[in-house]
Amino acid sequence: MKLPEFTDIEQAHERILPFVHRTPVLSSSTMNRILDCELHFKCENLQKVGAFKFRGAINAVFSLTDEQAANGVCTHSSGNHAAALALAASMRGIPAYIVMPRTAPTIKRQAVEGYGGKITFCEPTLEARETTLANVAVETGAREIHPYTNFNVICGQGTAAKELIEDNGPFDIIMCPVGGGGLLSGTSIATRAMSPKTMIIGAEPEGADDAYRSFHEKKLIPSVNPKTIADGLLTSVGEINFRIIQRKTDEIVTVSERGIVRAMRMIWERMKIIVEPSGAVPLAAILENKFDYRGKKIGIILSGGNVDLEKLPFHEFV
Amino acid sequence: MKLPEFTDIEQAHERILPFVHRTPVLSSSTMNRILDCELHFKCENLQKVGAFKFRGAINAVFSLTDEQAANGVCTHSSGNHAAALALAASMRGIPAYIVMPRTAPTIKRQAVEGYGGKITFCEPTLEARETTLANVAVETGAREIHPYTNFNVICGQGTAAKELIEDNGPFDIIMCPVGGGGLLSGTSIATRAMSPKTMIIGAEPEGADDAYRSFHEKKLIPSVNPKTIADGLLTSVGEINFRIIQRKTDEIVTVSERGIVRAMRMIWERMKIIVEPSGAVPLAAILENKFDYRGKKIGIILSGGNVDLEKLPFHEFV
């Protein structure tokens, strides 16, 4: 597969412009004073479906020819990509078939159903998900849109960094979380092209540190039994995403669970916005002093804001 | 006292421009679809100190002559005005003396202290507050900045509606909550001048409905034992504020406690932003069908986002 370039991200940006929110970039003087740096948060928690994932999904869906799109799209996901793909498909007027583990939280299921997605449940194993998805694809003729190992998804995700740099750049450092690597690979392509001197840092939970280990050992090492409160980052980094990250990303750091909850709470309390644990991971790296951030101007992509208000984690790590 | 006019709000806006956030105006397609209207939320929960109160405080502090400001400012408040005045004073480099009931929540106290305010505690009665404040004013020579019965505070609060109309107007309806009436009086002056056909509606909790009763009986009727989860709206409407509201506001409606919590939860879940109960009161009026909103383009001022994350109310009215 051809690797995406910045011109592909520019084209993606034009394509998705009518559909996405140009999300605000917020900052907090108090946090800047406490942390002795200048933080600019790109609020993708305020994006449609509450996550940056909508950028990739809408770009992928609208990049299909009419023939390719005719029978709809499909994916397996229990998270933000599922909701994003369901909404994107509904905007094009085609069906979205979502394979979900039967253990997926009710609110995730309701989100997908709310956007008109058709759910097929399966056992909560990767094998069951893949087999079920293959069956769904054969039965429906729907086209698979992978959450991150997909050229157009990566280009869509890169548009968040593009807007961030256009609106508040240039930055000394740009940061985002890394799970499958769709956001980090897109962010790295956009940032490297628009602002070559900016340092690009991915942040990952210690309990799901496959991208960190892969990056530092220079070979792809999948996760084994990842465990973290940052449920959007449990997945292993994709092969194409890793190739881009190896070439364009400067550093990957890891953070503790306690750090994630502290960072999440700081964003809620100081910035008055709701961020999910995954979105708080880059700030956690600052709170835990994982790189030289003092005095720097830093752009952070807050990846999403989908949390279950019934199960807030603020007491788990006191 | 001379009543403020729109030119006073324009001057206030220029004065405070270097200090305030021009807060974003957010909307949710899903909420618009569910509610069958077009809602534009002016996010003063993302303002400095997490509330519109900073606009009025900073305008009042920077409207003082050097001589008037020399000994600092003072007020009695246990809420957002206290934090706002403390920050505004620190920006001018003068002290802020805040009289607070000794029963005020720790987080409110910490907010004021965090901005450098000097707190004097008193018994939790209006009489004790007023006596203590009078003593503090005499001892320090500080100038009192009342939370809402103050010309420059009203002008500052009116700048939120001015920005909202400039950025997303014109509207069929503009709404905000009403407590002391600083925000509603400022909003009404700005809206009536900029967009004469726009209907201006204040929303108030049923348990603190003095503005509603005063408005409909055409005379000032103070609250007796107000009780509501919307702790920013417990106070009685001010005399000057009421005079402005009588002349410029079209309607005041009331909402239930259950409606406030439902509206607050909808904003958290759908918009991914943190709004305090007081800020959710206008949306509650829509959820409770208190006026003819269907098909209308409505601007709502989300007044603030200061909640205690330890005491979320989502289970109180299930």
XYZ file of C-alpha atoms in Angstrom, chain B residues 206 227-230 255-265 277 288 311-318:
26
model
C -39.176 27.026 40.256
C -34.099 26.187 47.252
C -32.595 24.784 44.063
C -29.701 22.713 42.826
C -28.823 25.726 40.626
C -38.229 25.014 35.314
C -38.231 22.033 37.682
C -35.214 20.592 39.487
C -35.594 17.396 37.513
C -35.567 19.403 34.287
C -32.341 21.141 35.310
C -30.571 17.827 35.939
C -31.885 16.340 32.679
C -30.674 19.379 30.742
C -27.307 19.332 32.481
C -26.848 15.680 31.670
C -26.802 23.336 37.094
C -40.057 21.136 29.668
C -20.976 15.476 44.085
C -22.548 15.003 40.700
C -26.352 15.191 40.781
C -27.201 12.690 38.061
C -28.801 10.186 40.417
C -30.853 12.627 42.463
C -33.872 12.801 40.199
C -33.910 9.440 38.424
